[in-house]
CSV table of C-alpha atoms in Angstrom, one decimal:
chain,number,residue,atom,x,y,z
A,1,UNK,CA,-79.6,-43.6,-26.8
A,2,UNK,CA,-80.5,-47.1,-27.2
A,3,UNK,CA,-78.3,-50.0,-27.9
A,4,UNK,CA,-80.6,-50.7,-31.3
A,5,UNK,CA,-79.9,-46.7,-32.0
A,6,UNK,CA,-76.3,-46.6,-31.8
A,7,UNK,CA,-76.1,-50.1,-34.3
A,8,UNK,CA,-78.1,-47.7,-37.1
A,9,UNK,CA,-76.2,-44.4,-36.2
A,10,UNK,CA,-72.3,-46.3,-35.9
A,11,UNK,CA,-73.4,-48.3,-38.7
A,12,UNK,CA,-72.0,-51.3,-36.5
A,13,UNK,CA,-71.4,-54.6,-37.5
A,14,UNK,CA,-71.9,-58.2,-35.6
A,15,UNK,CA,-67.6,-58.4,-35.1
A,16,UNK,CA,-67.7,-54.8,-33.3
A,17,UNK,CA,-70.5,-55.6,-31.5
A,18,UNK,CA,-69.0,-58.9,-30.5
A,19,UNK,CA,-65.8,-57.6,-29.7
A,20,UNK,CA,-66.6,-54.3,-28.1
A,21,UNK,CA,-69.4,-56.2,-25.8
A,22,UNK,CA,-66.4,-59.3,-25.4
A,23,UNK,CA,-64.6,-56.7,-23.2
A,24,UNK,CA,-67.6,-54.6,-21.7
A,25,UNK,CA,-68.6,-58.0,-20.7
A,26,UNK,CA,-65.6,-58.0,-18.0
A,27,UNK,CA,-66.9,-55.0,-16.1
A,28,UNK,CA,-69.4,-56.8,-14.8
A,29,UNK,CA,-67.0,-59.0,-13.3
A,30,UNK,CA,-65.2,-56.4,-12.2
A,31,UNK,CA,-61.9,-56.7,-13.8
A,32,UNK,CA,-62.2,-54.2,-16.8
A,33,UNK,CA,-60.4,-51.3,-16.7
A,34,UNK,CA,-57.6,-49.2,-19.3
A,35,UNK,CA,-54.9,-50.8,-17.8
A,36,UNK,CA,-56.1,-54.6,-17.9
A,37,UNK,CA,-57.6,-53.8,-21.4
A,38,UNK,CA,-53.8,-52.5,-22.3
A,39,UNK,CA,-52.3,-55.7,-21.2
A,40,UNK,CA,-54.9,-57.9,-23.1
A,41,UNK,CA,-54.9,-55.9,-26.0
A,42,UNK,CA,-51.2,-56.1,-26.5
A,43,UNK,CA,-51.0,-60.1,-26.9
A,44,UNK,CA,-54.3,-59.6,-29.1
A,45,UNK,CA,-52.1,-57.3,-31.5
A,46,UNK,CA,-49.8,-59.6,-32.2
A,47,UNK,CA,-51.4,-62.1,-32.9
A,48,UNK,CA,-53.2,-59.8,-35.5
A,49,UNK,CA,-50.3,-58.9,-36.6
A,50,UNK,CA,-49.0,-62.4,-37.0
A,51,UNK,CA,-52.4,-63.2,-38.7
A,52,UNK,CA,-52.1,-60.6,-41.8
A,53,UNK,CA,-48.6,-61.4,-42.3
A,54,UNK,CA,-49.6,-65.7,-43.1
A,55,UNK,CA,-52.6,-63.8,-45.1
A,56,UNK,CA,-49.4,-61.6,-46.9
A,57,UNK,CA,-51.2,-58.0,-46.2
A,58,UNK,CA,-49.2,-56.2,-44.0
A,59,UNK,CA,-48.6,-52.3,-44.3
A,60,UNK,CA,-46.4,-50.9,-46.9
A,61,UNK,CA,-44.0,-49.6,-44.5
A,62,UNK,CA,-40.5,-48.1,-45.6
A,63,UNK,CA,-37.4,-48.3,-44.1
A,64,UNK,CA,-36.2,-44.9,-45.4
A,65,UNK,CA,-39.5,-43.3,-44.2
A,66,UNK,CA,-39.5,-41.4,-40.8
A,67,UNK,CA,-41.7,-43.0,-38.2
A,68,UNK,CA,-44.1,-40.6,-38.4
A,69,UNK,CA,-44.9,-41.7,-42.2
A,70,UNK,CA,-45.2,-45.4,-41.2
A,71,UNK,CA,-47.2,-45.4,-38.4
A,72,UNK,CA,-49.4,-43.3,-40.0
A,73,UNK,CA,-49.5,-46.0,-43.0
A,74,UNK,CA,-49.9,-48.7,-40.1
A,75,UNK,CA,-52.9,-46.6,-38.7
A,76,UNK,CA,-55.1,-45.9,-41.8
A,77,UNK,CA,-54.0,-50.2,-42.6
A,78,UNK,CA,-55.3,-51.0,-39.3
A,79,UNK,CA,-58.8,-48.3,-39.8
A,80,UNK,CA,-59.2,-50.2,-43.2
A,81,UNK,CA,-59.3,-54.0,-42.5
A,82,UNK,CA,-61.0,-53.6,-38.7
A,83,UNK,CA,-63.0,-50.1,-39.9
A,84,UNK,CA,-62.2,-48.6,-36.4
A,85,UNK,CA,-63.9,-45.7,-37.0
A,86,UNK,CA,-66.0,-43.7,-39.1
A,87,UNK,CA,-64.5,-40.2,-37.8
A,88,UNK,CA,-61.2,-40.3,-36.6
A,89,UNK,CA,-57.8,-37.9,-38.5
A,90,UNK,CA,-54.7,-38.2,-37.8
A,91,UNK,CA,-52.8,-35.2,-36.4
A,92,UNK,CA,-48.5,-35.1,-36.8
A,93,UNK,CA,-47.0,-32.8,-34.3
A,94,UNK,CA,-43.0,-31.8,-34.3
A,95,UNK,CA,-42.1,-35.4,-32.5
A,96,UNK,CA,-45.7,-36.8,-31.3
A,97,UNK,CA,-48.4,-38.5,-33.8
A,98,UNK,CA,-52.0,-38.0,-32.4
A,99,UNK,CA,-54.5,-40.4,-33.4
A,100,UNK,CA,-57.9,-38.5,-32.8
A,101,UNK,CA,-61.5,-40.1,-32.9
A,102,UNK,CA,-64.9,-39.0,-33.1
A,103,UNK,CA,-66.2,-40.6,-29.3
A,104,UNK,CA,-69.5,-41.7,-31.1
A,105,UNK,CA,-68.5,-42.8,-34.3
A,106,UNK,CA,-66.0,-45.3,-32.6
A,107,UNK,CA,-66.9,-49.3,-33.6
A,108,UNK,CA,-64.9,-51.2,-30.8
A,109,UNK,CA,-65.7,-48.9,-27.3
A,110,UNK,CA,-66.5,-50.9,-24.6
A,111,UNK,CA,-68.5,-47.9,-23.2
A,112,UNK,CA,-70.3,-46.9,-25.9
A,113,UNK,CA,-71.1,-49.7,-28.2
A,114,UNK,CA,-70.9,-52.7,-25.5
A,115,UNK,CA,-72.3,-50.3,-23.1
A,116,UNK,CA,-69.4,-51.1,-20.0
A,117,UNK,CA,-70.5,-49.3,-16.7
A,118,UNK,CA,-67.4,-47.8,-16.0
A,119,UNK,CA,-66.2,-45.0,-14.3
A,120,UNK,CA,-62.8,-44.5,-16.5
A,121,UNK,CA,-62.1,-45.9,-20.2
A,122,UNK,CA,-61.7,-49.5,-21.8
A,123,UNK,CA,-60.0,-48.4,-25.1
A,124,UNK,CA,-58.3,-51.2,-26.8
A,125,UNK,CA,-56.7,-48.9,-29.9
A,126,UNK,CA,-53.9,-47.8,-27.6
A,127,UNK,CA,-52.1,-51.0,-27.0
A,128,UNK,CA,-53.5,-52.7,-30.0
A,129,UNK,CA,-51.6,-49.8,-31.9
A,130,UNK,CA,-48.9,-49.7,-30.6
A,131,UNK,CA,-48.1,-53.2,-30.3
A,132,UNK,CA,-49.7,-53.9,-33.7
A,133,UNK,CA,-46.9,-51.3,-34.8
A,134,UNK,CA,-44.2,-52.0,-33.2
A,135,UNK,CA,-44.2,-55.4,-34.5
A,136,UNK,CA,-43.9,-53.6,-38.1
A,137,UNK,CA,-41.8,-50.9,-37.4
A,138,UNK,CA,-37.9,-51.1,-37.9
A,139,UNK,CA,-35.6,-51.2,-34.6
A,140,UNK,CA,-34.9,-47.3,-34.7
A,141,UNK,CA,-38.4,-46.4,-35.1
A,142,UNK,CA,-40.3,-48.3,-32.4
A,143,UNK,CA,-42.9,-46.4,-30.6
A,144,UNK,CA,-44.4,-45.6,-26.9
A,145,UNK,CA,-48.0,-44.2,-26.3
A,146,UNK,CA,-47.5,-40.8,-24.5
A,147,UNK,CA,-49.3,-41.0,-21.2
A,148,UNK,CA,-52.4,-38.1,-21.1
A,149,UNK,CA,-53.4,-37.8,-17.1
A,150,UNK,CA,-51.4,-40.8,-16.5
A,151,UNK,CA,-53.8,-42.8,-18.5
A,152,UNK,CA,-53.4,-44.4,-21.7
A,153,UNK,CA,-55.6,-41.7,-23.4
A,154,UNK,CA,-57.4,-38.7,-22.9
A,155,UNK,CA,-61.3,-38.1,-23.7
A,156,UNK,CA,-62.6,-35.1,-24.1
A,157,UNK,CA,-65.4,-33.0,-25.5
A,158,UNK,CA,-66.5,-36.0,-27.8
A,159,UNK,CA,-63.1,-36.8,-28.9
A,160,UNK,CA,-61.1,-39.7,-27.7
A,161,UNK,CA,-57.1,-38.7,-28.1
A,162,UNK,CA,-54.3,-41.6,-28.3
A,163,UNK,CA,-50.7,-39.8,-28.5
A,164,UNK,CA,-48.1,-41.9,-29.6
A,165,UNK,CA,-43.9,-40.8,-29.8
A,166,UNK,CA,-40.6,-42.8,-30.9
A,167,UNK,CA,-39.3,-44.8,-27.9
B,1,UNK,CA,-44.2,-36.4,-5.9
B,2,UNK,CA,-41.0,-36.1,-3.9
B,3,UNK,CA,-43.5,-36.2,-0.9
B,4,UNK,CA,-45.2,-39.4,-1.9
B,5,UNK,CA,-42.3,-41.1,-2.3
B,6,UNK,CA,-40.9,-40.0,1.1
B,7,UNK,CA,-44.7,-42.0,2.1
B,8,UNK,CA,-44.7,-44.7,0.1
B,9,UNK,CA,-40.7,-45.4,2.1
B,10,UNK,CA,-42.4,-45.0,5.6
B,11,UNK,CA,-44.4,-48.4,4.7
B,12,UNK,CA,-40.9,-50.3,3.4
B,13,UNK,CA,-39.3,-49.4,7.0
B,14,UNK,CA,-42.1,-51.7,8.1
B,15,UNK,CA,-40.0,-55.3,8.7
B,16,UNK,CA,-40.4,-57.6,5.6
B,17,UNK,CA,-41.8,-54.9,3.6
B,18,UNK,CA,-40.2,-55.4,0.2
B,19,UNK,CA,-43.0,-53.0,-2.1
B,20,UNK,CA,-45.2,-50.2,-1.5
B,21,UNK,CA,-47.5,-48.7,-4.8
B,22,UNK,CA,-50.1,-46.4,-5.3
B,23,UNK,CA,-52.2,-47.3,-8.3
B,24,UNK,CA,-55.0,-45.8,-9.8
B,25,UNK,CA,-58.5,-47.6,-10.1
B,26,UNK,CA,-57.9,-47.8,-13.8
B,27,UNK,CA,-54.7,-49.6,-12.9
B,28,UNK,CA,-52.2,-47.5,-13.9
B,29,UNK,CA,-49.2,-47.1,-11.6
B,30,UNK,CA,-48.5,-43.4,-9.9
B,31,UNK,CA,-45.4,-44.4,-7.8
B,32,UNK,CA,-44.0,-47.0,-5.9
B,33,UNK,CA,-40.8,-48.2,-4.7
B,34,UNK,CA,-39.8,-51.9,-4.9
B,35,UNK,CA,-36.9,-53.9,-5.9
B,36,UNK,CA,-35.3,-54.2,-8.9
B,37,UNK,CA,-36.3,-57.6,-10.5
B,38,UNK,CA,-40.5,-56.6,-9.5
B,39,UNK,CA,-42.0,-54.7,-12.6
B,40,UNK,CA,-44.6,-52.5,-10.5
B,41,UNK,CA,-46.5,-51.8,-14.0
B,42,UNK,CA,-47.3,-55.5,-13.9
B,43,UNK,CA,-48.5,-55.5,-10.7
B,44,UNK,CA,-50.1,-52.6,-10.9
B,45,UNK,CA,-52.3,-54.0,-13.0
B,46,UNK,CA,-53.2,-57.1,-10.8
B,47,UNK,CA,-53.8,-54.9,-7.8
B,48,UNK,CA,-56.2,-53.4,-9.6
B,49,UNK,CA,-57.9,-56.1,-11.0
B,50,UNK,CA,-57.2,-57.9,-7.7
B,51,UNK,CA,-59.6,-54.8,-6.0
B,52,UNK,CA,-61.9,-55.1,-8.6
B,53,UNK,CA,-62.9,-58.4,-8.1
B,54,UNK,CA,-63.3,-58.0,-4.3
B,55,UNK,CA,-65.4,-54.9,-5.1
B,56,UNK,CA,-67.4,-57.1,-6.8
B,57,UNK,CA,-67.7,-59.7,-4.1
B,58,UNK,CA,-68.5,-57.2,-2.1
B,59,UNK,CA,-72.0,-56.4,-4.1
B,60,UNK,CA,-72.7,-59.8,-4.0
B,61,UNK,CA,-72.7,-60.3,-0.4
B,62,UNK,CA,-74.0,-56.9,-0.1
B,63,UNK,CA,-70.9,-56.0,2.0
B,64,UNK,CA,-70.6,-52.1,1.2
B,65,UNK,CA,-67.3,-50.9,-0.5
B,66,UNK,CA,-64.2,-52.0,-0.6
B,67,UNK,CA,-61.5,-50.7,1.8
B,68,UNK,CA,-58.8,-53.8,2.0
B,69,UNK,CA,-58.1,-57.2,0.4
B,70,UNK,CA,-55.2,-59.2,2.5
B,71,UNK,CA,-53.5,-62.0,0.5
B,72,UNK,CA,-51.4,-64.4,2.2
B,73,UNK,CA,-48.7,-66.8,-0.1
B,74,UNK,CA,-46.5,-69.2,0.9
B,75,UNK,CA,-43.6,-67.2,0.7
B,76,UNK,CA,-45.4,-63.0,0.5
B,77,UNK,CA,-48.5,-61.7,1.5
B,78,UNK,CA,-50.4,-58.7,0.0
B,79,UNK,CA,-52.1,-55.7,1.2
B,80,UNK,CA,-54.5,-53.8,-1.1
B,81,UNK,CA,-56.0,-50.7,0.7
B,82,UNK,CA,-58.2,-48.0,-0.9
B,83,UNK,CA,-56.7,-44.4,0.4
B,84,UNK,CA,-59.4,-42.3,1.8
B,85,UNK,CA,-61.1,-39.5,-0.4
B,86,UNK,CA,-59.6,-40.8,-3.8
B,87,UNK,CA,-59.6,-43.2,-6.0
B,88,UNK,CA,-55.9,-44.6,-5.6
B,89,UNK,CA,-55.3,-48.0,-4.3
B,90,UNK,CA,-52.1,-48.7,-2.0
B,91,UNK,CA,-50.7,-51.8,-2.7
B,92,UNK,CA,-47.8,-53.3,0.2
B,93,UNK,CA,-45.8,-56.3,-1.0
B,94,UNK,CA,-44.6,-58.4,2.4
B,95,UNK,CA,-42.2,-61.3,3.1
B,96,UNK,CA,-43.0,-63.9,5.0
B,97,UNK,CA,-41.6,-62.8,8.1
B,98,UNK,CA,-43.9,-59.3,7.8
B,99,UNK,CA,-46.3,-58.4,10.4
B,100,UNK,CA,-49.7,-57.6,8.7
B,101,UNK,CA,-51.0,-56.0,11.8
B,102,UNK,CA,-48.0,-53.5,11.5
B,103,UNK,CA,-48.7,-53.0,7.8
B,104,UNK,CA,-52.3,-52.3,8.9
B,105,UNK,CA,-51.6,-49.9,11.5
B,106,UNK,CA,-48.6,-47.9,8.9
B,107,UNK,CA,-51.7,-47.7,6.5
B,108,UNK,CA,-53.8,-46.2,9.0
B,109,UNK,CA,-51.0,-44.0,9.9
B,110,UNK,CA,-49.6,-43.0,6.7
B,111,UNK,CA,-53.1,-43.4,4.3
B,112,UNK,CA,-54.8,-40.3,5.0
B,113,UNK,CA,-51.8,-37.5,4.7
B,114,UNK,CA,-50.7,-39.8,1.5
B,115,UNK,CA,-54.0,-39.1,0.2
B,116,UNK,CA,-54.3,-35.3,0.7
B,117,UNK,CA,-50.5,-35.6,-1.3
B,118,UNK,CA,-52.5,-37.0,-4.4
């Protein structure tokens, strides 16, 4: 598929193509891979969150909810002001939260929308995540991303798979 | 992985030898042993990028792949050696008093049955 097809079938617009292309851009160079996109993405999550908390929007997040109930609240906040992706569910398991997406309905991949040659994945929604919640998130309920083949995330049969548990 | 580690400790027995990783190409860190105050995630991430890089120069100059990068400090030196048959990189942390010859040699010695542990 075409670069020109993918902006009509994602329905993508100029900031994920800037962004998703801003890290793809790196593979040439030869420094882009999960790990150096889960470093990056961490700083870039905090400032994010840093940013919608001067702009006094930050996720309605309660102190007396369990963790699962906030990060999902800080998920669907984060889907709604970046529009991450146009298929993607959440999925709550007994201590896990799974945050599922549709491979090719994803705005930001490096691989698919900035079109990174590269062998393994470049997703920033892990870090960016979980450092975006963590810096919401009350003491007791910080959270880890649960490692899937020791990587970050797992994807597989057109579904990219970030698991996140309590620390 | 009890067997990796028991590799990864023949490469510390090497004098001045202070870390030994294995790291995948995406940079994530599999194992290593190193001391206390070194966070191996951190620098499992610079190896990686580190080899990337080099891999990189390496099209440039039309040099083939990558096997090693050797980077000497004022105070440490660094070894970053692809293992054989997989993509895992084995990253060796010196003082300055290490021999890099004798690093060499341990990762000829020790790289191939490391890899068939992977």
């Amino acid at each position: 598929m075409s670069f020109e097809e993918k902006v009509i079938e994602r329905d993508l617009n100029k900031w994920n193509v800037l962004v998703a292309s801003l890290i793809a851009g790196f593979s040439k160079l030869g420094i882009l891979s999960q790990a150096v996109v889960n470093k990056d993405m961490e700083m870039v999550a905090d400032k994010l969150a840093r940013y919608f908390k001067t702009q006094h929007n930050i996720p309605d997040i309660q102190e007396n909810s369990n963790y699962m109930e906030n990060l999902t609240k800080i998920i669907k906040f984060l889907d709604l002001e970046l529009e991450m992706a146009a298929e993607k569910n959440i999925v709550s398991g007994e201590e896990n939260l799974e945050f599922r997406v549709t491979t090719n309905t994803c705005n930001f991949c490096p691989k698919g929308v900035g079109e990174a040659e590269l062998a393994g994945t470049a997703c920033p929604y892990p870090a960016l995540i979980k450092e975006f919640a963590n810096f919401f998130l009350p003491e007791s309920q910080k959270i880890e991303i649960v490692a899937q083949n020791r990587n970050s995330m797992k994807k597989e049969d057109g579904v990219c798979s970030i698991i996140f548990r309590k620390k | 992985m009890e067997k990796v580690k028991t590799l990864l400790k023949e490469f510390t027995k090497v004098e001045g030898v202070i870390v030994s990783a294995l790291v995948s190409f995406d940079g994530f860190l599999i194992d290593g042993i190193g001391p206390q105050d070194v966070d191996l995630e951190d620098m499992a991430v610079a190896a990686s990028t580190a080899f990337g890089l080099g891999n990189r120069l390496g099209e440039n100059i039309k040099g083939g792949e990558i096997n090693q990068i050797m980077l000497e400090y004022n105070k440490r030196s660094v070894i970053v050696s692809k293992l054989p048959d997989v993509d895992v990189i084995l990253f060796i942390v010196g003082e300055d008093n290490s021999n890099l010859g004798a690093i060499r040699y341990s990762i000829k010695k020790h790289g191939i049955e490391l890899s068939k542990t992977l």
